[in-house]
Coordinates of C-alpha atoms and ligand atoms in Angstrom, one line a residue:
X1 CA 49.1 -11.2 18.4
X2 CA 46.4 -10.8 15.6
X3 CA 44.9 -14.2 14.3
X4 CA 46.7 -15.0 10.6
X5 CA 45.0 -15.7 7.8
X6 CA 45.6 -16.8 4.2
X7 CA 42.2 -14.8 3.2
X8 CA 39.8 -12.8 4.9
X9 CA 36.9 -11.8 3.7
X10 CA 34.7 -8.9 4.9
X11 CA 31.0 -9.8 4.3
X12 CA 29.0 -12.4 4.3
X13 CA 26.2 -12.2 1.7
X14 CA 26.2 -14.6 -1.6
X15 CA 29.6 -12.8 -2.9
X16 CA 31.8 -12.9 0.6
X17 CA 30.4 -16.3 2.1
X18 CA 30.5 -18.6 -0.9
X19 CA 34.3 -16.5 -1.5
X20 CA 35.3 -18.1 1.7
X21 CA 34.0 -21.4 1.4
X22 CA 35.4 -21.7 -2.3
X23 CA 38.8 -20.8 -0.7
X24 CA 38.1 -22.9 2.6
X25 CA 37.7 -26.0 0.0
X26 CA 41.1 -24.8 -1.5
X27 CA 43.1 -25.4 1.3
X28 CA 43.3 -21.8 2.3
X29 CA 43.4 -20.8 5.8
X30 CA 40.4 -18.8 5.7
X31 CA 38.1 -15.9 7.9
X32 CA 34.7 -14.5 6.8
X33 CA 33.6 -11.8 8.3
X34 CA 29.8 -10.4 8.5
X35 CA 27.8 -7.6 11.2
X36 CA 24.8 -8.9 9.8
X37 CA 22.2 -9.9 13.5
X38 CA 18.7 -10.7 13.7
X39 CA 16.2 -9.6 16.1
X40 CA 17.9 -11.5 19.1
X41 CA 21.2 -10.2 18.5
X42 CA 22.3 -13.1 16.8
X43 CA 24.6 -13.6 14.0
X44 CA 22.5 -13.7 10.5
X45 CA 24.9 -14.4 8.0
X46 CA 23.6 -14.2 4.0
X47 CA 24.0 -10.6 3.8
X48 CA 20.9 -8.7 2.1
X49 CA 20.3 -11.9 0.3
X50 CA 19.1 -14.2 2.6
X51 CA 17.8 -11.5 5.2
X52 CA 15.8 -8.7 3.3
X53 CA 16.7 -10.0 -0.3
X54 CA 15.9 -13.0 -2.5
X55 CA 15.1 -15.4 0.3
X56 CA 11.9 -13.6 2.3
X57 CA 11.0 -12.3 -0.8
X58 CA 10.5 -15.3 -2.9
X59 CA 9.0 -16.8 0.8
X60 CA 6.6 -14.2 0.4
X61 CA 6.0 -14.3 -3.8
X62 CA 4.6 -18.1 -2.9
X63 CA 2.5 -17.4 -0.1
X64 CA 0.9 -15.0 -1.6
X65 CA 0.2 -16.7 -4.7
X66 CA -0.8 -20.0 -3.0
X67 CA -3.6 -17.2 -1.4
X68 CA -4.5 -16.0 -4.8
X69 CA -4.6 -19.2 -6.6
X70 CA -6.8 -20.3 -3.4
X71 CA -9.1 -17.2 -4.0
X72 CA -9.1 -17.5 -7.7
X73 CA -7.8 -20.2 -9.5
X74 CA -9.0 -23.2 -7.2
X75 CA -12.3 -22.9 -8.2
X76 CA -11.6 -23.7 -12.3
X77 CA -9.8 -27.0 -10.8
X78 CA -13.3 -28.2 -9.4
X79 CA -12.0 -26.8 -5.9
X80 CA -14.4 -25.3 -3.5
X81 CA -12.7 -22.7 -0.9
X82 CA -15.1 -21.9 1.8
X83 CA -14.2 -19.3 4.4
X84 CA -10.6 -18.6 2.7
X85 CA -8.6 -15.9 5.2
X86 CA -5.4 -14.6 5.7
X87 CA -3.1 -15.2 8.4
X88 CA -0.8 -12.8 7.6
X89 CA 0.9 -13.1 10.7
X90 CA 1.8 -16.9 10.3
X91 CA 2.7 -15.6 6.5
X92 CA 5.1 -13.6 8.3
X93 CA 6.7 -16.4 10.9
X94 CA 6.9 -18.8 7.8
X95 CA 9.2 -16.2 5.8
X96 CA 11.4 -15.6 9.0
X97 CA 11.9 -19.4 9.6
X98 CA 12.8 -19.8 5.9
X99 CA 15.2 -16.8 6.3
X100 CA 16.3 -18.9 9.8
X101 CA 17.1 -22.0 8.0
X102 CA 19.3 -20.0 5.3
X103 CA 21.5 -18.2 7.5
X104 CA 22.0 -21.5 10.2
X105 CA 23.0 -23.5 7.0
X106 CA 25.7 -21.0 5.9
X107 CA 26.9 -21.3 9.6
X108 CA 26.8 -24.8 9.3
X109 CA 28.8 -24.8 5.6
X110 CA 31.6 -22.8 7.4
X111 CA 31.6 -25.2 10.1
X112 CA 31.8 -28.0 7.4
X113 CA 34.5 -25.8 5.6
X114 CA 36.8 -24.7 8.3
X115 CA 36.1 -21.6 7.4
X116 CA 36.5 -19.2 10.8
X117 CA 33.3 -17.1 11.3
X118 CA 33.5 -14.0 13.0
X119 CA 30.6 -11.7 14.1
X120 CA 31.0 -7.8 13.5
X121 CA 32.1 -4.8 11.5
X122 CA 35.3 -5.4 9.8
X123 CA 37.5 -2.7 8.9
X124 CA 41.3 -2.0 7.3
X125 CA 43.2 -0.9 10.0
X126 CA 46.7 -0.8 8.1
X127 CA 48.3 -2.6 5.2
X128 CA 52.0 -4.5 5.9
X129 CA 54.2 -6.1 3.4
X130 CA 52.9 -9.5 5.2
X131 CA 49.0 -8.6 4.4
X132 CA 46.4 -6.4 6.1
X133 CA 45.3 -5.8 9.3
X134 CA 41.4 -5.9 10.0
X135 CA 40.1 -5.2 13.2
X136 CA 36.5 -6.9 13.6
X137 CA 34.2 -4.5 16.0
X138 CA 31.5 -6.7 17.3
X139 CA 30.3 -7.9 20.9
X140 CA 34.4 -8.1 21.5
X141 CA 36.9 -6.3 19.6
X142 CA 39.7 -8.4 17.6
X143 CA 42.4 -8.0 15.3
X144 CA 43.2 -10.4 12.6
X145 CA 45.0 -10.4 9.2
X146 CA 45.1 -11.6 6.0
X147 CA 47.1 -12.2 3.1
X148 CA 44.7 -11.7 0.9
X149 CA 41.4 -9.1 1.6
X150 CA 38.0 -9.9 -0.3
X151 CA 35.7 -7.3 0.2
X152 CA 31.9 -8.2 -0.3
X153 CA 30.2 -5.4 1.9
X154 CA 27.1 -5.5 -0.3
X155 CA 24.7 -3.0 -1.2
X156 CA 21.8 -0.6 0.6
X157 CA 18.7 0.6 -0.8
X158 CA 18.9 4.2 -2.4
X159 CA 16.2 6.9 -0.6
X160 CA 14.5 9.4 -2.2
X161 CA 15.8 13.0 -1.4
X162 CA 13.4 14.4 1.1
X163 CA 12.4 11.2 2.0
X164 CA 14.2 8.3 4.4
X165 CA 12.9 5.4 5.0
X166 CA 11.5 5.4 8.4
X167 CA 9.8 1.5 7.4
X168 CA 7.0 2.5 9.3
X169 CA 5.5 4.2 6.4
X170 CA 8.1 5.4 4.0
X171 CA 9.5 1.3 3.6
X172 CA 12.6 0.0 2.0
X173 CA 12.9 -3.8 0.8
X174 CA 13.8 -4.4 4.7
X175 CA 10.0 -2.4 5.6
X176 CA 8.2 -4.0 2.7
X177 CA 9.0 -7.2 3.9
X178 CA 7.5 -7.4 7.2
X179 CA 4.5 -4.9 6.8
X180 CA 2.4 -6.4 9.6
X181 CA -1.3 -5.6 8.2
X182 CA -2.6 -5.5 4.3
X183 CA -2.3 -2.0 3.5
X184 CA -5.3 -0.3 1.8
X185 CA -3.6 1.5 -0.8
X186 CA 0.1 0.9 -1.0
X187 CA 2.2 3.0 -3.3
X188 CA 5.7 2.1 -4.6
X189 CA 7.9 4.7 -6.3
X190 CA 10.0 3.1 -8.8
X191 CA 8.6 0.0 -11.6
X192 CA 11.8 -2.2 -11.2
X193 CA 12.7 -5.6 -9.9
X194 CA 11.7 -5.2 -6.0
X195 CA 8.8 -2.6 -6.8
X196 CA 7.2 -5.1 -9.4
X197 CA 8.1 -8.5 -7.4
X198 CA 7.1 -6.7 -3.9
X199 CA 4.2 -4.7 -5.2
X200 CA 3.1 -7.9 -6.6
X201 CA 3.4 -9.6 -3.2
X202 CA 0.7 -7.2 -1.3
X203 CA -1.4 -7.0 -4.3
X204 CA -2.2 -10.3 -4.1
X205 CA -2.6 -10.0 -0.4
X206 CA -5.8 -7.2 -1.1
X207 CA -3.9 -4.4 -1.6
X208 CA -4.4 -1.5 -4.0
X209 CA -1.0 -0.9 -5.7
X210 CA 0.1 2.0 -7.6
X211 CA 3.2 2.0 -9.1
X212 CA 4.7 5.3 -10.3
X213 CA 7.6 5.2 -12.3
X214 CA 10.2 7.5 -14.3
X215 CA 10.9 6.2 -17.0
X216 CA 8.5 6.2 -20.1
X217 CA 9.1 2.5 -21.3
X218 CA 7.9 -0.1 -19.2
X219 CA 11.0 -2.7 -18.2
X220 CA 13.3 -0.7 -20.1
X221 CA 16.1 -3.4 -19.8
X222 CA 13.8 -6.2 -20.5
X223 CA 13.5 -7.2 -24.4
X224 CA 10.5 -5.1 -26.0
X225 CA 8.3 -7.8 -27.3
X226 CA 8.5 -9.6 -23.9
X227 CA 8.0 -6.0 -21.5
X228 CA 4.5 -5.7 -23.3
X229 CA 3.5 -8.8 -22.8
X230 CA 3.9 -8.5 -19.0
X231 CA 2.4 -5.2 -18.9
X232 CA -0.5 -6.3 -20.0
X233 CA -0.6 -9.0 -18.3
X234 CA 0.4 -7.1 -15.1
X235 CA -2.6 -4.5 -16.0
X236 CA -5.2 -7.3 -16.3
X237 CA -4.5 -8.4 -12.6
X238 CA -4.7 -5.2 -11.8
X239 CA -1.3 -3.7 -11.0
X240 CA -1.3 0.2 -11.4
X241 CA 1.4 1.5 -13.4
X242 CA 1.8 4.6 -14.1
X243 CA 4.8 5.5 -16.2
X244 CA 6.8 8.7 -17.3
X245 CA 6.1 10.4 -14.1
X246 CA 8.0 12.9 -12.4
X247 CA 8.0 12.5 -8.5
X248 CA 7.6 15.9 -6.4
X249 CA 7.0 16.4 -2.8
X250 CA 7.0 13.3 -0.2
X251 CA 4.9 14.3 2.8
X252 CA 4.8 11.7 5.7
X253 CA 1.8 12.6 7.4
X254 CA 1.1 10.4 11.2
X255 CA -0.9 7.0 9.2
X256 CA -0.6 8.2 5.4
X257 CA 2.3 9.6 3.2
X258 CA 1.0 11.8 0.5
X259 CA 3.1 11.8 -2.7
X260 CA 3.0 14.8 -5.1
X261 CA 3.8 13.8 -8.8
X262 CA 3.4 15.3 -12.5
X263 CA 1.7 12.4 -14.4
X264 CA 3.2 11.7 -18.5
X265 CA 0.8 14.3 -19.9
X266 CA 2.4 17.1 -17.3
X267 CA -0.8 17.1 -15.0
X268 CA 0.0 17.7 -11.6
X269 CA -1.2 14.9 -9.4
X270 CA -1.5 13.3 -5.8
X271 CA -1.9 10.3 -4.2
X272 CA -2.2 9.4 -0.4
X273 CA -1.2 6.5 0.5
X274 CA -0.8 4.1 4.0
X275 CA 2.5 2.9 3.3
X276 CA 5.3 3.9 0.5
X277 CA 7.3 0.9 -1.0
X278 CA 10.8 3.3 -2.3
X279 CA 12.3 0.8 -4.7
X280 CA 14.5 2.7 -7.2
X281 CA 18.0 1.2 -7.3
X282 CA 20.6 0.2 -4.7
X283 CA 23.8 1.9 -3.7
X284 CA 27.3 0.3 -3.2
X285 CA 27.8 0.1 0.7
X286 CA 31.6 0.6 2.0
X287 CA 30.2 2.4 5.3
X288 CA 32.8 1.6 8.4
X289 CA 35.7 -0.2 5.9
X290 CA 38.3 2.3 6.2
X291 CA 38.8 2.3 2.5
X292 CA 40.3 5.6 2.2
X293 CA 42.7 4.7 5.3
X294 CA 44.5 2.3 3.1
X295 CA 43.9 3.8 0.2
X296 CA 41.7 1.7 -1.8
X297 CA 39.7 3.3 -4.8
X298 CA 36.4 3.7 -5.6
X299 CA 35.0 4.9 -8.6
X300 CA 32.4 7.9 -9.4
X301 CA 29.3 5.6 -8.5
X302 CA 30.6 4.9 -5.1
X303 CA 31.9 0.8 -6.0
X304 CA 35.0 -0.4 -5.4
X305 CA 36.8 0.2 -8.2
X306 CA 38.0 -3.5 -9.8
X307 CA 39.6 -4.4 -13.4
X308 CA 37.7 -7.8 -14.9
X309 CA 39.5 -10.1 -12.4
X310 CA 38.2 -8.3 -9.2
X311 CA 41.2 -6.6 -8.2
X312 CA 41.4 -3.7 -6.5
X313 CA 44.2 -0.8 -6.6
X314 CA 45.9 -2.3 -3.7
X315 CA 47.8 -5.5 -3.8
X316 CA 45.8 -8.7 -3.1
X317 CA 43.1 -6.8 -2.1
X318 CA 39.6 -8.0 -4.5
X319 CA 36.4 -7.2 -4.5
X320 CA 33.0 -9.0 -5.5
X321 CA 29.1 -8.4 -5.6
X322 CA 27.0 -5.5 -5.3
X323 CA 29.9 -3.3 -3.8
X324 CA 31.5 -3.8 -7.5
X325 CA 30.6 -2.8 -10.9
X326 CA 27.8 -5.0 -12.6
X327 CA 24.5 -6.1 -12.1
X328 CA 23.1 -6.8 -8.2
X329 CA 22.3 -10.2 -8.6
X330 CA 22.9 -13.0 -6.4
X331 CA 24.0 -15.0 -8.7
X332 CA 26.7 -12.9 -9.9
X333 CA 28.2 -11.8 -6.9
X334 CA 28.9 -15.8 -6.1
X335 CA 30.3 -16.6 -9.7
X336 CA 33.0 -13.6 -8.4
X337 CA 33.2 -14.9 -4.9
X338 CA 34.3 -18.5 -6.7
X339 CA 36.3 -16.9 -9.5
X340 CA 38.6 -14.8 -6.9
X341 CA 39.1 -17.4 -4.5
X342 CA 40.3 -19.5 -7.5
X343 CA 42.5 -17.0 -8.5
X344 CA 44.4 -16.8 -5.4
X345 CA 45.6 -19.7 -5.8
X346 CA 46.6 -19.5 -9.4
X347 CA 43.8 -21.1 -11.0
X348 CA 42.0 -19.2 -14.1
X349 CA 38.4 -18.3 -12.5
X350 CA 36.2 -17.1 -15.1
X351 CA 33.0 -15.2 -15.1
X352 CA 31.3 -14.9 -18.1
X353 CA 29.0 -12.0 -18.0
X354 CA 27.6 -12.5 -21.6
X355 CA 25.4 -15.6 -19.7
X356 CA 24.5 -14.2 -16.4
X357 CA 20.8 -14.5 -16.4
X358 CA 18.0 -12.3 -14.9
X359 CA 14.9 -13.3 -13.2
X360 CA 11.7 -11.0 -12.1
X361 CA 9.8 -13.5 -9.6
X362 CA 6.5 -11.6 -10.9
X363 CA 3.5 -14.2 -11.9
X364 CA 4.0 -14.8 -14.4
X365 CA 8.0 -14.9 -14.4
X366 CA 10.1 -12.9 -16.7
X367 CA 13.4 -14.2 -17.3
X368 CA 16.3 -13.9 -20.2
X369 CA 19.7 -14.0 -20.8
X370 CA 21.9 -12.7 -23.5
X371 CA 20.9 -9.2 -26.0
X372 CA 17.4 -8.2 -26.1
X373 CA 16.3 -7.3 -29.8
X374 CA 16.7 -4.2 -29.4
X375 CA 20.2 -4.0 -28.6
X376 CA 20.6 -6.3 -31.5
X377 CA 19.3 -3.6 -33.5
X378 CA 21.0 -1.3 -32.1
X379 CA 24.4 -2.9 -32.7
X380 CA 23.2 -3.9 -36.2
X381 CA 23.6 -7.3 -35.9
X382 CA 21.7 -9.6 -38.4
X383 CA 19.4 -12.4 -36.5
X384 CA 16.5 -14.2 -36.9
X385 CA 13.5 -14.8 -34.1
X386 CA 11.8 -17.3 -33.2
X387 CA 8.7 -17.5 -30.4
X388 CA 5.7 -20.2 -28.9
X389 CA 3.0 -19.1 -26.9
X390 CA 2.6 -21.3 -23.7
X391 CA -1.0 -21.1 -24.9
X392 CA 0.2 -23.7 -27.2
X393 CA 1.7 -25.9 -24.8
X394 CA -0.3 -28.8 -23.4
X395 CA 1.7 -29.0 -19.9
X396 CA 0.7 -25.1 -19.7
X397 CA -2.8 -25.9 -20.4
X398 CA -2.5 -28.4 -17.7
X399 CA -1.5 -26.5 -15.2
X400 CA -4.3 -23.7 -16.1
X401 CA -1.3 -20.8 -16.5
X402 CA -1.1 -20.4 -20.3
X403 CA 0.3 -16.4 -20.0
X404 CA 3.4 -15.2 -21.8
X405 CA 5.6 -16.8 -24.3
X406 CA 9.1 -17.7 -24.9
X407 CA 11.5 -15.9 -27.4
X408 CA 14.6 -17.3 -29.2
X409 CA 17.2 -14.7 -31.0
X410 CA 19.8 -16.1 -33.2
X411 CA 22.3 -14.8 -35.5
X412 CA 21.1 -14.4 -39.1
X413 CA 24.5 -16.4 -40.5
X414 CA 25.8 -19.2 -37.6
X415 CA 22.4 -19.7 -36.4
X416 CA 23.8 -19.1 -32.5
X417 CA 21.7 -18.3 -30.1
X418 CA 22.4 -14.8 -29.0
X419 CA 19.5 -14.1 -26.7
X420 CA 16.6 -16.1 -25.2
X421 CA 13.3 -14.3 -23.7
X422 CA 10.8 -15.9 -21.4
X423 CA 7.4 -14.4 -19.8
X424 CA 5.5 -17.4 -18.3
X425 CA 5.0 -19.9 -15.7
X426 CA 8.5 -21.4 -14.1
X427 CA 10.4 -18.9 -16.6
X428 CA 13.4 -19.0 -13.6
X429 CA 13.6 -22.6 -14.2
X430 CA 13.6 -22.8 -18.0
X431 CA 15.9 -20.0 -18.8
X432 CA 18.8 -22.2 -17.3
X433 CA 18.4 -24.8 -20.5
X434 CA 19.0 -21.5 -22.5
X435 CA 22.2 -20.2 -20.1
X436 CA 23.8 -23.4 -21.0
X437 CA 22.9 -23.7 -24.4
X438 CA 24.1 -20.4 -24.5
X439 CA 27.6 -21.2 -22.4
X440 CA 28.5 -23.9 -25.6
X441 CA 28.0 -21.5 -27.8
X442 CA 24.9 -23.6 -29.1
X443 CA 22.6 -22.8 -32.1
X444 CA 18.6 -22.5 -32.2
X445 CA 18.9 -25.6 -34.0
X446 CA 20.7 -27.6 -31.1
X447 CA 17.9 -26.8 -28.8
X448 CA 15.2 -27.7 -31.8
X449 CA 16.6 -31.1 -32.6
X450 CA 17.4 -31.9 -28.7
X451 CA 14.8 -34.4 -27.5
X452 CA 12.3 -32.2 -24.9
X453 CA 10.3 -34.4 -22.2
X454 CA 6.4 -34.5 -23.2
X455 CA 4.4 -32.7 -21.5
X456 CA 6.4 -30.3 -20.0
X457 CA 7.0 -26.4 -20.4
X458 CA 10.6 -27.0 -21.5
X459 CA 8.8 -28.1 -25.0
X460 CA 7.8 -24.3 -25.6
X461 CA 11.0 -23.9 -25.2
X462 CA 12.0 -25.9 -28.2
X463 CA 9.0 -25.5 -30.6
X464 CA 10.5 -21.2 -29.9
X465 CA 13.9 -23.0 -30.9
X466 CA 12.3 -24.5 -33.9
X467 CA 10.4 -21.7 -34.7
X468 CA 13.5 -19.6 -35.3
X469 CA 13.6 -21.6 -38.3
X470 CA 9.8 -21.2 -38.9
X471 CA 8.8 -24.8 -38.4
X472 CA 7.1 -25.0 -35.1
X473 CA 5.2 -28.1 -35.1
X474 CA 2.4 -26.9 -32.3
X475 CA 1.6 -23.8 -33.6
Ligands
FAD501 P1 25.1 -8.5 0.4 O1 24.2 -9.7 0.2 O2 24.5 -7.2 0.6 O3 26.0 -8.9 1.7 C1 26.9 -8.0 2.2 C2 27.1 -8.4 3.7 O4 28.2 -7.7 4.2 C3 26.0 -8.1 4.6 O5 25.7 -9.1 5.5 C4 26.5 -6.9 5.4 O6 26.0 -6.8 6.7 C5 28.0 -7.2 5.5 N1 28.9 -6.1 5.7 C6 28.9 -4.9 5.1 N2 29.9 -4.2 5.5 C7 30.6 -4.9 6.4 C8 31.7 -4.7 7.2 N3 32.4 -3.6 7.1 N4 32.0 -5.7 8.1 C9 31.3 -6.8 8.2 N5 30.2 -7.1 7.5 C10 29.9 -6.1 6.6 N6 19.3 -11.1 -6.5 C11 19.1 -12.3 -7.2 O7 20.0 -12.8 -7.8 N7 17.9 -12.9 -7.2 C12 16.8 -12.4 -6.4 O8 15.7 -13.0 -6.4 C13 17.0 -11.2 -5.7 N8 16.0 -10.7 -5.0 C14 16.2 -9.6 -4.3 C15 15.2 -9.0 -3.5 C16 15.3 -7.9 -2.8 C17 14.2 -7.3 -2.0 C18 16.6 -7.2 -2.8 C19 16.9 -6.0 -2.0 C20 17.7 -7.8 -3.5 C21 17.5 -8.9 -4.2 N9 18.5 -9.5 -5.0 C22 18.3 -10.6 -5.8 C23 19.9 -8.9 -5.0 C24 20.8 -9.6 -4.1 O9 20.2 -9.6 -2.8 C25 22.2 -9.0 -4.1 O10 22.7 -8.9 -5.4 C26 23.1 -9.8 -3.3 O11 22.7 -9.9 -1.9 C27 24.5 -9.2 -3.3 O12 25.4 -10.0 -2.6 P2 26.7 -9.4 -1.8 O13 27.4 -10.6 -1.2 O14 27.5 -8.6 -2.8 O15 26.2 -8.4 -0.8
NAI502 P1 15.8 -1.3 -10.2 O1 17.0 -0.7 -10.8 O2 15.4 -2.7 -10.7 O3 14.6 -0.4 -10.5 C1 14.5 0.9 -10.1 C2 13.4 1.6 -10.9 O4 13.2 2.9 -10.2 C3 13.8 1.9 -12.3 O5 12.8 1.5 -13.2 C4 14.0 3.4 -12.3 O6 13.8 4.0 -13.6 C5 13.0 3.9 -11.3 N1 13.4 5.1 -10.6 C6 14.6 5.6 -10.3 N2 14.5 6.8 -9.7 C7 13.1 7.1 -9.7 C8 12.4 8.3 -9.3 N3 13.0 9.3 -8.7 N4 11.1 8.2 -9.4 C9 10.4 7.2 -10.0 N5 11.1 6.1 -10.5 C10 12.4 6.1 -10.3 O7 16.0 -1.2 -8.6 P2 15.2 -1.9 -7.4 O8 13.9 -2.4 -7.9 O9 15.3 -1.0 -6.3 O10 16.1 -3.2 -7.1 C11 17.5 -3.0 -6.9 C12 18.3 -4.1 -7.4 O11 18.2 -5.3 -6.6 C13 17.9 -4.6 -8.8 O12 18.4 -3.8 -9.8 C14 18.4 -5.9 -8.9 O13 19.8 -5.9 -9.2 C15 18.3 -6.4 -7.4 N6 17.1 -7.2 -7.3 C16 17.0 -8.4 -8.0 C17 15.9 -9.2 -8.0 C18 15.8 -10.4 -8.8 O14 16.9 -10.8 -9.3 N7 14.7 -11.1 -8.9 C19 14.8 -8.9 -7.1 C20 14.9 -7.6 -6.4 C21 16.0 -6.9 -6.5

């Protein structure tokens, strides 16, 4: 007799495990299932996340820097570094254990939650008027059903044709993670989130880093004013990027992988390097689900197809995260996770995707949330701007990282905010005073007349508020 659920939920990244827990904390008889295992076989729970995603990345983003700042910055503060060295290896065990200590605590919160954790590859066996069978395929084989199905199977790095990853030299995010000696010359196809925040990683480690990607315009997502001001900055430290060009052949010789490309200006060109970081874009992953055996949709891109509520085609069936329309971010896929489980039970979850902001964990940070002003433009909406240099900022000064600025767009008439734009230190912090001005609906002049704690980088903040209205008072 199959175990019954009220909800089961296949995956256990940031969408599926916080789906389950929300619903746990509901009073809903609740399963989350995950394959996810680590190098011992064990269950790893956190999905790409917490194993080969935000986690051991940002692990790695502040070892690093602690070793640059060590290298260079130290020395301004009156700090002498004698016989400074890497340990990469202990760099290494340090990001594992932090990884570690993510996926135990998630065990532990479904402990804590009731929530029933099984360990394996979950699939639709058959759909009944009760609910849906799911058979789990791990170390043991089970069946179990649900009355409700939440699907949060997550993501998987896109290759480039003629080119797997093998992560010995042609690496994914999982490879560029855990590349066990400083490369000499590492090349990463592709100037997006992972290639900037992981090329940033091994750069600062002694690598040489060249960064080739398609696109003409640097950070095309990211508002204009603020994507030339990181690429300079990015330049200056001495990250390669070379944009506009056109990748060709992808040979993967025995230690080196030579990489034939057309450069902007149409010159044929080509670069050996030790190791290839392949970072351009993600791929919705419903490998082993048995979608099309019960018939659920997906659309042209590969997702599972959901209206705005995360429903599926098939009754009761949802779906959340990365496997779904939207952006890949953490963040997103729980706000789904929490909305669906909430409307299960009849509640009115609610993501609002007009405030979901986006972090690049480069030094320094880049963060926003709401239109760029160039899709302001484009949409011909009148607004006024507003920016303050952290060069300005005494707390910047302080800390001795005065890069980047932050950017305020408002609407020309009400005044409310529309988007805010941050390059500069701690930008993932203070972009969440801007989500929730943002959430109420606030105006530049809320934020300008709200009292700001002296010194701190939250003040740039408020002088770019006040500047909206050009009256600044440090600069
Ligand atoms: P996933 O996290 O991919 O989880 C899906 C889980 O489902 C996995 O454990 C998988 O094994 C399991 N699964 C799949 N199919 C089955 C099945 N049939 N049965 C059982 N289990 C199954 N986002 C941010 O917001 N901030 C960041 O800083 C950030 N950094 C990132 C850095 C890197 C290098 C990468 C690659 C991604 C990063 N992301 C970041 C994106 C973030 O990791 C994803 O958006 C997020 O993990 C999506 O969550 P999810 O729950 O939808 O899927
Ligand atoms: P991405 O979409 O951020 O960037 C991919 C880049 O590769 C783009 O600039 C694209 O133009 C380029 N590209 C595509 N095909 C190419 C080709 N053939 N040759 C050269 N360039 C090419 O994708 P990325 O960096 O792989 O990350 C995947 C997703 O993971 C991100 O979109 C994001 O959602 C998530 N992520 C989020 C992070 C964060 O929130 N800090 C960190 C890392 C990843």
């Amino acid at each position: 007799m199959a175990k019954e659920f009220d909800v089961v939920v296949i995956g256990g990244g940031p969408g599926g495990y916080v789906a389950a827990i929300r619903a746990a904390q509901l009073g809903l008889k609740t399963a989350c299932i995950d394959e996810w295992k680590n190098e011992k076989g064990d269950p790893a729970p956190g999905g790409t996340c917490t194993n080969v995603g935000c986690i051991p990345s940002k692990a790695l983003l502040q070892s690093s820097e602690h070793y640059d700042h060590a290298g260079h910055a130290f020395a301004e503060h009156g700090i002498d570094v004698k016989g400074l060295s890497l340990n990469l290896g202990q760099m290494l065990a340090r990001k594992d254990s932090v990884v570690k200590q993510n996926n135990d605590g998630i065990l532990y919160l479904f402990k804590k939650n009731k929530v029933s954790f099984f360990h394996g590859r979950g699939s639709f066996v058959k759909a009944e008027s009760s609910g849906y069978t799911i058979q789990v395929k791990g170390a043991a084989e089970e069946t179990i059903s649900g009355k409700h199905v939440i699907v949060a199977t997550g993501s998987n790095p896109r290759a480039l044709p003629g080119a797997p990853f093998d992560e010995k030299l042609v690496l994914s995010n999982t490879g560029a993670l855990a590349i066990g000696a400083v490369p000499k010359k590492l090349g990463v196809i592709g100037a997006g989130v992972i290639g900037l925040e992981m090329g940033s990683v091994w750069r600062r480690l002694g690598a040489e880093v060249t960064v080739l990607e398609a696109l003409p315009a640097f950070l095309g997502a990211v508002d204009e004013q603020i994507a030339k001001e990181a690429a300079k900055l990015f330049a200056k430290q001495g990250l390669g990027v070379h944009l506009g060009v056109k990748i060709g052949a992808i040979v993967v010789g025995k230690k080196e992988v030579t990489v034939d490309y057309t450069d902007d200006k149409g010159a044929a060109q080509k670069a050996v390097f030790d190791k290839l970081i392949v970072s351009i874009g993600r791929v919705p992953n419903t490998t082993g689900l048995n979608a099309e055996g019960v018939g659920l949709k997906l659309d042209e891109r590969g997702c599972i197809a959901v209206d705005g509520d995360c429903k599926t085609n098939l009754p009761n069936v949802w779906a959340v995260g990365d496997v779904v329309r939207g952006p890949m971010l953490a963040h997103k896929a729980e706000e789904e996770g929490v909305a669906v489980a909430e409307r299960i039970v009849g509640q009115h979850g609610h993501v609002n995707f007009n405030t979901i902001p986006w972090v690049i964990y480069t030094s320094p940070e880049i963060a926003w949330v709401g239109k760029t002003e160039q899709q302001l433009k484009a949409d011909g909406v009148a607004y006024k701007a507003g920016t303050f240099p952290f060069l300005a900022n005494g707390r910047a000064r302080a800390l001795g990282d005065t890069s980047g600025m932050v950017k305020f767009l408002a609407d020309a008439k009400t005044d409310e905010i529309l988007g805010v734009h941050i390059v500069g230190p701690m930008a993932s912090e203070l972009i969440a005073e801007a989500v929730v001005a943002m959430e109420f609906r606030a105006s530049s002049e809320d934020i300008a007349r709200i009292c700001h704690a002296h010194p701190s980088l939250s003040e740039a903040t408020k002088e770019a508020a006040l500047a909206v209205d050009k009256r600044s008072l440090n600069f």
